Coordinates of N, CA and C in Angstrom, one line a residue:
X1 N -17.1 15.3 -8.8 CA -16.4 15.7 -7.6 C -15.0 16.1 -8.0
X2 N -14.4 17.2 -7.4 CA -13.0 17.6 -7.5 C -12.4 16.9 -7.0
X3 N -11.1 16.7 -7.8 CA -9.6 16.7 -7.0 C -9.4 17.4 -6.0
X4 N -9.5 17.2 -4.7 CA -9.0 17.8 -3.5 C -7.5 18.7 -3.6
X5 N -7.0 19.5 -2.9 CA -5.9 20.1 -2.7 C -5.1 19.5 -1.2
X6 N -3.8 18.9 -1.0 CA -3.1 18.3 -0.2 C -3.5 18.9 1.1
X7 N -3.6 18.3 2.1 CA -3.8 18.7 3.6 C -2.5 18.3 4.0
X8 N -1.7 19.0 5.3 CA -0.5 18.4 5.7 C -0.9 18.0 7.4
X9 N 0.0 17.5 7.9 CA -0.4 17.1 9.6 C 1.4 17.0 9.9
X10 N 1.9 17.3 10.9 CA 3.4 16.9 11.2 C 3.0 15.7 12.5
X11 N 3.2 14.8 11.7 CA 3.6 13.5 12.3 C 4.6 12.2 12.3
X12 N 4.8 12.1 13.6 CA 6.1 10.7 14.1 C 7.2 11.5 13.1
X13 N 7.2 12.9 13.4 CA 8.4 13.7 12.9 C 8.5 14.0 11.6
X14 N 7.8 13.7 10.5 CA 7.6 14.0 9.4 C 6.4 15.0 8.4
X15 N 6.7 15.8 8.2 CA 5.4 16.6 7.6 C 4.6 15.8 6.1
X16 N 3.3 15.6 6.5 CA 3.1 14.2 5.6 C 1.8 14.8 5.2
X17 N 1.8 14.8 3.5 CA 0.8 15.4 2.9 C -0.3 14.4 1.9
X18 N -1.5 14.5 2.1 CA -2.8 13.4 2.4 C -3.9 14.5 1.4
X19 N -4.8 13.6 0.7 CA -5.4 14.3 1.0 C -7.2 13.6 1.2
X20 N -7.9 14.5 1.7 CA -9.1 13.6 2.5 C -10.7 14.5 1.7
X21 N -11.1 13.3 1.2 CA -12.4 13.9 0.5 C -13.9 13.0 0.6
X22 N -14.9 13.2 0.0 CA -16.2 12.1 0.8 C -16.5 12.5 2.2
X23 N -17.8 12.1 2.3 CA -18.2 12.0 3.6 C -17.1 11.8 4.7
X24 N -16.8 13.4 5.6 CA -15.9 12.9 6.9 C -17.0 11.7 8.1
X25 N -16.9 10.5 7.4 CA -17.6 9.5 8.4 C -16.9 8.6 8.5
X26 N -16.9 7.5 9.5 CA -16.3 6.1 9.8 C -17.1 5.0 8.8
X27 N -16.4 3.8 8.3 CA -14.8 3.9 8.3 C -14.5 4.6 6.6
X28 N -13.2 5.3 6.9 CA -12.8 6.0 5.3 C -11.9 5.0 4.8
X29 N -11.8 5.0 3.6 CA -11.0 4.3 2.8 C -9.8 5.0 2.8
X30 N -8.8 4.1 3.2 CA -7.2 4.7 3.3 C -6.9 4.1 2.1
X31 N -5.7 4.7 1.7 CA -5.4 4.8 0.1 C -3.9 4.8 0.3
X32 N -3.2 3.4 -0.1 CA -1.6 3.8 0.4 C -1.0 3.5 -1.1
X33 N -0.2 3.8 -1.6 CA 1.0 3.9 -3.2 C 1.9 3.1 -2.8
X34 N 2.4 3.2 -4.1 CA 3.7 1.7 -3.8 C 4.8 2.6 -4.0
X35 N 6.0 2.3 -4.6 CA 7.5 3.2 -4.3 C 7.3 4.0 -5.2
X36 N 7.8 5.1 -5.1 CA 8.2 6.0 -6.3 C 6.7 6.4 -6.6
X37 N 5.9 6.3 -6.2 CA 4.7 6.8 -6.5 C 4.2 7.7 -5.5
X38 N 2.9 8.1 -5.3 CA 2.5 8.9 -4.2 C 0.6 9.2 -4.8
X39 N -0.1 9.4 -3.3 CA -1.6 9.8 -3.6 C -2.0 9.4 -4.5
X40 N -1.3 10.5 -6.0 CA -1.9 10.9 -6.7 C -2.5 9.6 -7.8
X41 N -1.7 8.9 -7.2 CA -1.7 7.3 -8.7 C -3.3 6.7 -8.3
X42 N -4.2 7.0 -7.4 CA -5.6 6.7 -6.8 C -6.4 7.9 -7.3
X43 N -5.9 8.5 -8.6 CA -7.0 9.6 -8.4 C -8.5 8.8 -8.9
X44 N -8.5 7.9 -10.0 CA -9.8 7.7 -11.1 C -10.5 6.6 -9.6
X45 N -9.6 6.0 -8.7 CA -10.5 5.0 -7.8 C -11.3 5.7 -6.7
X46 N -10.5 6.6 -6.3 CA -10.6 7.4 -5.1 C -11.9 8.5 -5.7
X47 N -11.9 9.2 -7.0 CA -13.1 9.5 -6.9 C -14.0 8.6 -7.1
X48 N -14.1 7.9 -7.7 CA -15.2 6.4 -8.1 C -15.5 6.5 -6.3
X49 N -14.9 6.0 -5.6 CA -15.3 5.7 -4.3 C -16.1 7.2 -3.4
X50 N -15.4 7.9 -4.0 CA -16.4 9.1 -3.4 C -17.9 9.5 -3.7
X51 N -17.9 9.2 -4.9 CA -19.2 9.3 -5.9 C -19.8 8.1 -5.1
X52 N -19.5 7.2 -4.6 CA -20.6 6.0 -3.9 C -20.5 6.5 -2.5
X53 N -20.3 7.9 -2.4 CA -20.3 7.9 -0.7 C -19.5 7.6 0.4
X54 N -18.5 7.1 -0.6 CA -17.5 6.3 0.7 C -16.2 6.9 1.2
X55 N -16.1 8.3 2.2 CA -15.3 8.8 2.6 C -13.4 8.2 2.3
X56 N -12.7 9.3 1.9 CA -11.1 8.3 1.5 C -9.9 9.6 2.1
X57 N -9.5 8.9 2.3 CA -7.9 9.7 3.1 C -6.9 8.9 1.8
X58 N -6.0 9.7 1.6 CA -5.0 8.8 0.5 C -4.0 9.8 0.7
X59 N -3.0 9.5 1.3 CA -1.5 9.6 1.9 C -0.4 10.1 0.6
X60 N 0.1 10.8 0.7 CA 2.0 10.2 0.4 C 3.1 9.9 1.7
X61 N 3.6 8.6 1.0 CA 4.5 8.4 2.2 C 5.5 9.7 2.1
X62 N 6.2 9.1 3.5 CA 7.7 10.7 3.4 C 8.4 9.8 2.1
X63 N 8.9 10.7 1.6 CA 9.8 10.7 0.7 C 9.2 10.7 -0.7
X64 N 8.0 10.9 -0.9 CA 6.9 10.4 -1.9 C 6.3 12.3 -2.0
X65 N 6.0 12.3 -3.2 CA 5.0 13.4 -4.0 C 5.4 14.1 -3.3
X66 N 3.9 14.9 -2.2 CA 4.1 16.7 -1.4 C 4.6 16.3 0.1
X67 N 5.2 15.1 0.4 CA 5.3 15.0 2.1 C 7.0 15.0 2.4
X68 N 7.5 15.3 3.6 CA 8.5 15.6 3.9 C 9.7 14.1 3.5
X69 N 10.8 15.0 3.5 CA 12.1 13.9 3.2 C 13.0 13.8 4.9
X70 N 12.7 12.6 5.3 CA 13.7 12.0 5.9 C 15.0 11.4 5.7
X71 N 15.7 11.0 7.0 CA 16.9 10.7 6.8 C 16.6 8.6 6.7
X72 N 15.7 8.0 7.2 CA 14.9 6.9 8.0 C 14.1 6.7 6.7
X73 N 14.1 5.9 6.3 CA 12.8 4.9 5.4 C 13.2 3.8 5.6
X74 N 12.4 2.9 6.2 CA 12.1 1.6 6.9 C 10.7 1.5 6.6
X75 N 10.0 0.1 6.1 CA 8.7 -0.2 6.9 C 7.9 0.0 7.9
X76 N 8.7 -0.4 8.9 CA 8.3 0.6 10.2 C 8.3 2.0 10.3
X77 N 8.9 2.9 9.8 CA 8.7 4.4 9.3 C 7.6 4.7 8.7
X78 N 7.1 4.0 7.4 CA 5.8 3.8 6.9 C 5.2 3.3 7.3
X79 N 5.0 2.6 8.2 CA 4.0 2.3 9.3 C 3.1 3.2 10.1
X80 N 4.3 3.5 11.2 CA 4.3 4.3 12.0 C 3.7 5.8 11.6
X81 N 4.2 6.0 10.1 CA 3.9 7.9 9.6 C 2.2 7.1 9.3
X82 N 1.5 6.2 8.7 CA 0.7 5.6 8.9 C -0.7 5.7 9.8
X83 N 0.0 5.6 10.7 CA -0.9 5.0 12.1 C -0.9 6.3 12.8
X84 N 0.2 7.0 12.8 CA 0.4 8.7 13.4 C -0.8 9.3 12.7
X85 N -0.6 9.5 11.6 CA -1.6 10.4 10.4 C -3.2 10.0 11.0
X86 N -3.8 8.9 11.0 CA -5.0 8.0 11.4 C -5.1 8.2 13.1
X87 N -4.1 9.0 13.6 CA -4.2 8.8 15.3 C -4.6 10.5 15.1
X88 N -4.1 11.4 14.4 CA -4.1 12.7 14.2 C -5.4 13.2 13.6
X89 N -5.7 12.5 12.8 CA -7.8 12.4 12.0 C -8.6 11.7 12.8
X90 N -8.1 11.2 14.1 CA -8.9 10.8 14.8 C -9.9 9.7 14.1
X91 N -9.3 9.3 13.3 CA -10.1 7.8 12.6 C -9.3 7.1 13.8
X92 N -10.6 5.8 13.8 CA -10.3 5.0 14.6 C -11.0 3.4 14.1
X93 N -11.8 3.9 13.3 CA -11.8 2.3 12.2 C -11.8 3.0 10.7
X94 N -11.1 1.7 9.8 CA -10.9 1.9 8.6 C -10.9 1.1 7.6
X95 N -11.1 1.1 6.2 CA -10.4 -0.3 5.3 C -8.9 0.5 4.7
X96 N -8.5 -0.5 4.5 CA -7.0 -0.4 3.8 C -6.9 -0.6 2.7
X97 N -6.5 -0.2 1.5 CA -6.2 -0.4 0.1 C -4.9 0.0 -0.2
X98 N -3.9 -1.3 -0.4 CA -2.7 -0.9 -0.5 C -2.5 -1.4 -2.0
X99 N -1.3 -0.4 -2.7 CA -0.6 -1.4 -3.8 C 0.8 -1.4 -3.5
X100 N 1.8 -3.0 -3.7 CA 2.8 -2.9 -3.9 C 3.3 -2.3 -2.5
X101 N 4.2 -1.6 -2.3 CA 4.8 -1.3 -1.0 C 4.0 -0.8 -0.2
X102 N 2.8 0.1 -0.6 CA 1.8 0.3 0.0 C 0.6 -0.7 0.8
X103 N 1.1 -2.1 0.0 CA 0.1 -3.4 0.5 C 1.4 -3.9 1.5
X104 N 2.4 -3.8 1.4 CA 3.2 -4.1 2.8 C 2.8 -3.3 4.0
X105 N 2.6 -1.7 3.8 CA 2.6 -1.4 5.1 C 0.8 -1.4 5.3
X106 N 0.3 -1.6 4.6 CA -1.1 -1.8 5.2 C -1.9 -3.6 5.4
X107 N -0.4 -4.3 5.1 CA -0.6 -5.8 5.7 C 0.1 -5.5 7.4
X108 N 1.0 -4.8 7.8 CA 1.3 -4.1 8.8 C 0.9 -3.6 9.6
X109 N -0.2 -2.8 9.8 CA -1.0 -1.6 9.9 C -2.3 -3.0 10.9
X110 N -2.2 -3.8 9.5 CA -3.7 -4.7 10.0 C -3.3 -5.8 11.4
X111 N -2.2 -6.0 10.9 CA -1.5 -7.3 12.3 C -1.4 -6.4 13.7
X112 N -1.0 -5.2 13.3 CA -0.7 -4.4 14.7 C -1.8 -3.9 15.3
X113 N -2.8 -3.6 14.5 CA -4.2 -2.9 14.8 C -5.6 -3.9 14.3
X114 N -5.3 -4.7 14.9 CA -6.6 -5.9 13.9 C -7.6 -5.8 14.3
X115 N -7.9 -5.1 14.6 CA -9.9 -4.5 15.9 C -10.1 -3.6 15.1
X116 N -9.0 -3.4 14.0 CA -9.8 -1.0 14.3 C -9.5 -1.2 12.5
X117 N -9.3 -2.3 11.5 CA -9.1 -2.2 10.0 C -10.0 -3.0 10.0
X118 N -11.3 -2.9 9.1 CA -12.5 -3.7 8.7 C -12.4 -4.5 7.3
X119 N -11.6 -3.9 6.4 CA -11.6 -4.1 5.4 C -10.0 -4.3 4.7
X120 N -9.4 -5.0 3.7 CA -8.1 -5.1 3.6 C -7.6 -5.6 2.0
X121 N -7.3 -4.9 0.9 CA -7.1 -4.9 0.0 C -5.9 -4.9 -0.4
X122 N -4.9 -5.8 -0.8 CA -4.0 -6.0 -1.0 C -3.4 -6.1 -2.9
X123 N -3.0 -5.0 -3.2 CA -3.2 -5.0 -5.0 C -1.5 -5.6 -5.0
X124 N -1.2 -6.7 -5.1 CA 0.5 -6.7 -6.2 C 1.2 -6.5 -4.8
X125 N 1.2 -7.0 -4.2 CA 2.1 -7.1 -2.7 C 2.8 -8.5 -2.5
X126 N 4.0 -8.2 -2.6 CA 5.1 -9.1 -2.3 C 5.3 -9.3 -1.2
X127 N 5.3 -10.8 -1.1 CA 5.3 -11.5 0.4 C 6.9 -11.8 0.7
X128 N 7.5 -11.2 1.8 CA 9.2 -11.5 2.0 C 9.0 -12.8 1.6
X129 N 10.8 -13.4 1.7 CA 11.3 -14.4 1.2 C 10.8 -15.3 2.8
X130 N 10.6 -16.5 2.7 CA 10.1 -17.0 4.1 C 11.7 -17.5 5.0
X131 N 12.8 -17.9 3.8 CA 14.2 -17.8 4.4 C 15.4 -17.2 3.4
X132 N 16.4 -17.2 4.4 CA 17.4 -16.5 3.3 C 17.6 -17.4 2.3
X133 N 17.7 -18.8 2.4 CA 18.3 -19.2 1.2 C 17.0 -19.1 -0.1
X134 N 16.4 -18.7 0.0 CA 15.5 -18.2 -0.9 C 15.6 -16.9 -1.2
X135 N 15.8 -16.3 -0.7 CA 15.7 -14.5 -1.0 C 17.2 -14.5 -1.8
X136 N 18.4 -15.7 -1.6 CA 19.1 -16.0 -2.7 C 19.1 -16.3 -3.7
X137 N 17.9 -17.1 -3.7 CA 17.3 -17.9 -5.5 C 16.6 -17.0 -5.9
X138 N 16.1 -15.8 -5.2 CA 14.9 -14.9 -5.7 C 16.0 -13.5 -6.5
X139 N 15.6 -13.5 -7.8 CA 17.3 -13.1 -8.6 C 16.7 -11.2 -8.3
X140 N 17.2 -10.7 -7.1 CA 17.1 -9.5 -6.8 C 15.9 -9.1 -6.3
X141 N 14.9 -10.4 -6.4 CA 13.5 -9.9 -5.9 C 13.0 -9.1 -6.9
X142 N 13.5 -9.1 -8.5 CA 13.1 -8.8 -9.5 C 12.9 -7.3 -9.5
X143 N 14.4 -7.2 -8.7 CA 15.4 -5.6 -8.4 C 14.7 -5.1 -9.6
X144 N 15.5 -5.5 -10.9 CA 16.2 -4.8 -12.3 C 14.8 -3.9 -12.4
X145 N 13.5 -4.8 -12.7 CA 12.2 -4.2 -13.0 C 11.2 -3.4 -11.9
X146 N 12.0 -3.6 -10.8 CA 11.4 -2.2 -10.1 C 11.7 -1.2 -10.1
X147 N 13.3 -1.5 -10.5 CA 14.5 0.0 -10.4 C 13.9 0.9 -11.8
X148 N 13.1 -0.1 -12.8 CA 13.3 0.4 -14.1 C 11.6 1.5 -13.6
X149 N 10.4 0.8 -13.1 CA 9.2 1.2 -13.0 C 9.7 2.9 -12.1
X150 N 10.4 2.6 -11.2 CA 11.0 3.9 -10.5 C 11.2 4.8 -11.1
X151 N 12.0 4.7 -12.1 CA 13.0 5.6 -12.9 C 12.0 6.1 -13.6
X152 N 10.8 5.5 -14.2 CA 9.7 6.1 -15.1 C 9.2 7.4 -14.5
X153 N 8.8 6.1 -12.9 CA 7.6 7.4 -12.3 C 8.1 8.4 -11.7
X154 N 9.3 8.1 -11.3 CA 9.7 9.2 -10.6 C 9.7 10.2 -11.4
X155 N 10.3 10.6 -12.6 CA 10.4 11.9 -13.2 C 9.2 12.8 -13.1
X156 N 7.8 11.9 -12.6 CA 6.6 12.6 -12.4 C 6.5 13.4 -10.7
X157 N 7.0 12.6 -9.9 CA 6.4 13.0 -8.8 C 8.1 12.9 -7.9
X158 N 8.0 14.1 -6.9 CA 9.1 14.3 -5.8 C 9.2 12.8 -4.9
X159 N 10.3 12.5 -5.2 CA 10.5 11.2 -5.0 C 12.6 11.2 -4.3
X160 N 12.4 11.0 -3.0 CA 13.7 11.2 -2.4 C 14.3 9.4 -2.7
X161 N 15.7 9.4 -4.1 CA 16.2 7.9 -3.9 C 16.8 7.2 -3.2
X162 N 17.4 8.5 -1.9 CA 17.8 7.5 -0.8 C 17.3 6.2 -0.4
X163 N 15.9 5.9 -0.6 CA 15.6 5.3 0.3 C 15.6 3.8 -0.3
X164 N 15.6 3.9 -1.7 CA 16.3 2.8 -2.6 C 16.9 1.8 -2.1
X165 N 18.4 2.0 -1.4 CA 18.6 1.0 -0.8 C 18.7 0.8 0.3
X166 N 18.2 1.3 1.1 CA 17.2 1.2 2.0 C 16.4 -0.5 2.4
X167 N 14.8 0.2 1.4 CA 14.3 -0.6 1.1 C 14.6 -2.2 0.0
X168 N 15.5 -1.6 -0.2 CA 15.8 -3.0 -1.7 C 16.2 -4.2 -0.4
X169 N 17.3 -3.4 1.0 CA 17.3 -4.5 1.4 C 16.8 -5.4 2.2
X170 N 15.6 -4.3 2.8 CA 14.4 -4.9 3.6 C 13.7 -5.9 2.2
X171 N 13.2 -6.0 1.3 CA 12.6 -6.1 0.3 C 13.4 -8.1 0.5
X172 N 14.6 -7.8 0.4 CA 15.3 -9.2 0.2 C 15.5 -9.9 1.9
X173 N 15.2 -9.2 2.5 CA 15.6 -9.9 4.0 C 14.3 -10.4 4.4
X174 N 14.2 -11.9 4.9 CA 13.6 -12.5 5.9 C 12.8 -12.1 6.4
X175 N 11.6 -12.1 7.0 CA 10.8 -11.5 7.9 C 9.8 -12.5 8.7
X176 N 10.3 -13.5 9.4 CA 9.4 -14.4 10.1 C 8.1 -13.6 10.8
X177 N 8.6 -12.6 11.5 CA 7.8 -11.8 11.9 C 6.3 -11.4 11.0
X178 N 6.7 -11.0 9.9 CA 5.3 -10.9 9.6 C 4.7 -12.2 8.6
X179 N 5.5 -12.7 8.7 CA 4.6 -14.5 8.1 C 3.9 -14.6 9.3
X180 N 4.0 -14.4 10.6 CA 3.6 -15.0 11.9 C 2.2 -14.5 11.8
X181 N 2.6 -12.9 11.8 CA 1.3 -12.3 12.1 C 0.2 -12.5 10.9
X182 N 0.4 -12.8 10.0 CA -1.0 -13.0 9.4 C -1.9 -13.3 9.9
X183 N -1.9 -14.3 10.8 CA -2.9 -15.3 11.4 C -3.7 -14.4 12.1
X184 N -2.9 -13.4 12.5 CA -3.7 -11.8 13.7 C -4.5 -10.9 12.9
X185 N -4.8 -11.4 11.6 CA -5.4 -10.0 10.6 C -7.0 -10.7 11.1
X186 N -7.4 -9.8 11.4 CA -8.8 -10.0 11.7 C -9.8 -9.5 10.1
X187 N -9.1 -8.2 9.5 CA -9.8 -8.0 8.8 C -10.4 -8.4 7.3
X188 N -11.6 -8.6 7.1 CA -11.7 -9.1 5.6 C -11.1 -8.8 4.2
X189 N -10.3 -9.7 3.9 CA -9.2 -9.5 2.9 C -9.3 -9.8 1.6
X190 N -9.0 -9.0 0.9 CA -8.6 -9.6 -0.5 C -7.6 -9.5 -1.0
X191 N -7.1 -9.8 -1.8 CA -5.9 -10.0 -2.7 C -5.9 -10.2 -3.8
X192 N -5.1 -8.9 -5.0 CA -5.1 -9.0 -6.4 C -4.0 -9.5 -6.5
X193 N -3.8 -10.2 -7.5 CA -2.7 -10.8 -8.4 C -2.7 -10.0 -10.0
X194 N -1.4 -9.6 -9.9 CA -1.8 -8.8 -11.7 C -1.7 -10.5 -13.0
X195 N -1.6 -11.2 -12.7 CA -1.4 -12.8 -13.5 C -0.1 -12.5 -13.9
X196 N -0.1 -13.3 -15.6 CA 1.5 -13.1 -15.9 C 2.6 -12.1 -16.4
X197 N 2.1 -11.2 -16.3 CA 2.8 -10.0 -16.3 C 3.1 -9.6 -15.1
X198 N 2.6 -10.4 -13.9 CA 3.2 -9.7 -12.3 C 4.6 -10.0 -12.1
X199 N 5.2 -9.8 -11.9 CA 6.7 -10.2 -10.9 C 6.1 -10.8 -9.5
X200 N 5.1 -10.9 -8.9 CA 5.0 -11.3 -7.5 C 4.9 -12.4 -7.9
X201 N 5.7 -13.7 -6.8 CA 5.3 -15.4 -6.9 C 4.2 -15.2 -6.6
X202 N 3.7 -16.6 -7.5 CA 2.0 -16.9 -7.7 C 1.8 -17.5 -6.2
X203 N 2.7 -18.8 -5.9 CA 2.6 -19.7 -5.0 C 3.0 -19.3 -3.3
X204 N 3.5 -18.3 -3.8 CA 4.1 -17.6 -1.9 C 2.9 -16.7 -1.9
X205 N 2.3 -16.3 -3.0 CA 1.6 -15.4 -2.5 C 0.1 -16.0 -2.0
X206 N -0.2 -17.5 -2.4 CA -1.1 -18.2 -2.3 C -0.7 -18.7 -0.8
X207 N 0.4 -18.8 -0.4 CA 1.0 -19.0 1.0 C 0.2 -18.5 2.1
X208 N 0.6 -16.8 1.4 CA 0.1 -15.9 2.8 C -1.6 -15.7 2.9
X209 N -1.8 -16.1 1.4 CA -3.6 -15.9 1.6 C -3.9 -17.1 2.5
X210 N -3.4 -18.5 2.3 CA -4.2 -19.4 3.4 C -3.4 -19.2 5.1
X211 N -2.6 -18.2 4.7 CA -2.3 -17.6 6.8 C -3.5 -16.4 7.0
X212 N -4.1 -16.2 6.2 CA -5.2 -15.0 7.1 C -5.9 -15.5 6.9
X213 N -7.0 -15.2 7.9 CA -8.4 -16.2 8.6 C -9.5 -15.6 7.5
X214 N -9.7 -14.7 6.9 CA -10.7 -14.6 6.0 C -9.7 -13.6 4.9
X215 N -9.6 -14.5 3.9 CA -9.0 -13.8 2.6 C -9.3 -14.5 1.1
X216 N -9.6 -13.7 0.1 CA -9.9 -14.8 -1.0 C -9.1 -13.8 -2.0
X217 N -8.4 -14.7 -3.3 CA -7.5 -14.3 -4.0 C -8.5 -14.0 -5.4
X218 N -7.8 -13.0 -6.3 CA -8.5 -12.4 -7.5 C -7.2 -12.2 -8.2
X219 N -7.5 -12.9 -9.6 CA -6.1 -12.2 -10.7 C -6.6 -11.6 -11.8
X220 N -6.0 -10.3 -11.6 CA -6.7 -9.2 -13.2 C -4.9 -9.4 -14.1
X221 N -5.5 -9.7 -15.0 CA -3.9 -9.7 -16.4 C -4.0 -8.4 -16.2
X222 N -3.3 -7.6 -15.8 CA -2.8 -6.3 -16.0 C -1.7 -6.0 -15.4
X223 N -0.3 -6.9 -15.0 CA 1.0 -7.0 -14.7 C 0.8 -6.3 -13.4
X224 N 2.0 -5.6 -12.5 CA 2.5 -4.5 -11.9 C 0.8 -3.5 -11.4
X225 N 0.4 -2.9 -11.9 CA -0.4 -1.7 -11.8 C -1.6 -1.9 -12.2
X226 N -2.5 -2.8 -11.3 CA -3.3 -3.3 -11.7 C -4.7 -2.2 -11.5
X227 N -4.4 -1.2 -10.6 CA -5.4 0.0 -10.3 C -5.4 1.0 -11.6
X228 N -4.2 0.9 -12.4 CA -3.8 1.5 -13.4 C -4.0 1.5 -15.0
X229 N -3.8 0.2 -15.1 CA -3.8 -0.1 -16.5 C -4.9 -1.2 -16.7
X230 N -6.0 -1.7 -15.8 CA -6.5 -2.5 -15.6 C -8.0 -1.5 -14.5
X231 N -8.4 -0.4 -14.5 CA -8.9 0.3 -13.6 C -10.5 -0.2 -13.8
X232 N -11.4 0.0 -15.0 CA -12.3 -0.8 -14.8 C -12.5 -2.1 -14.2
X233 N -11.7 -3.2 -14.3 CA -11.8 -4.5 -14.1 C -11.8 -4.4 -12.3
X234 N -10.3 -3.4 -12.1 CA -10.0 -3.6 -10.4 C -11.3 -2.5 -9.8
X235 N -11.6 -2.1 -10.2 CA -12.7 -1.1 -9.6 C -14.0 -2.3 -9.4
X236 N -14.1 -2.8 -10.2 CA -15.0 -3.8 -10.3 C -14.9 -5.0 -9.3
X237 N -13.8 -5.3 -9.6 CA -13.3 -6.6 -8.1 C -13.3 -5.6 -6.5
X238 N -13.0 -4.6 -6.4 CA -12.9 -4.2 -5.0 C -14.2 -3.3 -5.1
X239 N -14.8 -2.7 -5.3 CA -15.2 -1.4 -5.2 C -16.6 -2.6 -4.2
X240 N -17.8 -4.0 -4.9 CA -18.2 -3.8 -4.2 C -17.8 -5.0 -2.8
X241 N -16.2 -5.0 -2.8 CA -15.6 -5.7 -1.4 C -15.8 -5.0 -0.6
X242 N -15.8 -4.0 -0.5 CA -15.5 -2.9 0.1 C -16.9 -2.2 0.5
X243 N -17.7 -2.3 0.0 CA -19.0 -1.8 0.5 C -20.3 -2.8 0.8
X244 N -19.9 -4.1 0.9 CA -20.6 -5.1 1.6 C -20.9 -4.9 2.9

């Protein structure tokens, strides 16, 4: 099967370019990227999943690859461009496969919409600080090595740095709010750990797996990028989570 060519849709004010391949059926595999990345970092999984039949939408956020640049990047912005795009394709159940900032807004996605996400993959997603005086001991939220993974990828793909700090300081701020809602994810979860080459805590992130009602934890050694540099093994752990 081919690489698809970008589809656009103008939504929650942003022109946001996707693109959608597999069987148009319920539910499709949504496909979300972490910073500085976009779509395209899902190409070897996204066809793997289509060759089994299983219809996939795989997004760039705004500010990411072929989709529009904003003034606004917030969580809730990616959210919201999110749930707009899936209200506009008229999907109305789905699984989620997020990495990294992409596993934030599709831990998001699932608390606010917990009836209509079936399935929920979480690759390398950092769980906020549970208070500030932690997000003080946490030395940048291990800024230095994301700024550095950025600076790589970006030279590949249209990547707006506004949003940098932005996000760096949601990244370090508190969020009671979504420690709460775990408990509201209805859908069946998993969670990668890259082991010791991750920057994500082992033990916070073991936190949030026992706040969702059906989640079980998997660690592939493949640091950061575990869809990436690790693609047999993670194909292998999700592919058949996801088609049970």
């Amino acid at each position: 099967m081919e690489w698809p060519a970008h589809e656009y849709a103008e939504v929650n004010g942003t022109e946001l370019a996707y693109r959608r391949f597999g069987p148009r059926s319920e539910p499709p595999v949504v496909l979300l990227h972490g910073l500085a990345s976009s779509g395209a970092t899902w190409r070897s999984f996204a066809l793997g999943l289509a060759a089994a039949r299983l219809p996939v939408i795989a997004p760039d956020f705004r500010g990411h690859g072929a989709s529009g640049h904003r003034n606004s990047y917030s969580f809730e912005d990616f959210e919201l461009d999110v749930e707009s795009l899936l209200e506009h394709l008229g999907v109305s159940l789905f699984d989620l496969v997020g990495h990294s900032l992409g596993g934030r807004i599709a831990t998001m996605v699932a608390q606010r919409w917990p009836g209509r996400v079936g399935k929920l993959v979480l690759e390398e997603t950092r769980p906020p600080p549970l208070a500030a005086s932690m997000a003080i001991a946490d030395p940048g939220i291990a800024f230095g090595r994301l700024s550095l993974e950025w600076g790589m990828v970006a030279r590949w793909w249209s990547f707006d740095r506004r949003m940098i700090g932005s996000l760096a300081r949601q990244f370090r701020t508190p969020d009671p709010d979504w420690w709460a809602s775990l408990s509201f994810i209805t859908a069946s979860t998993l969670v990668v750990h890259g082991g010791a080459g991750s920057f994500v805590p082992f033990d916070r992130l073991q936190q949030a797996v026992s706040l969702i009602p059906d989640c079980r934890l998997v660690t592939i050694e493949a640091g950061h990028r575990v869809h990436s540099t690790r693609a047999a093994e993670f194909q292998a752990a999700v592919f058949p989570f996801l088609q049970r």
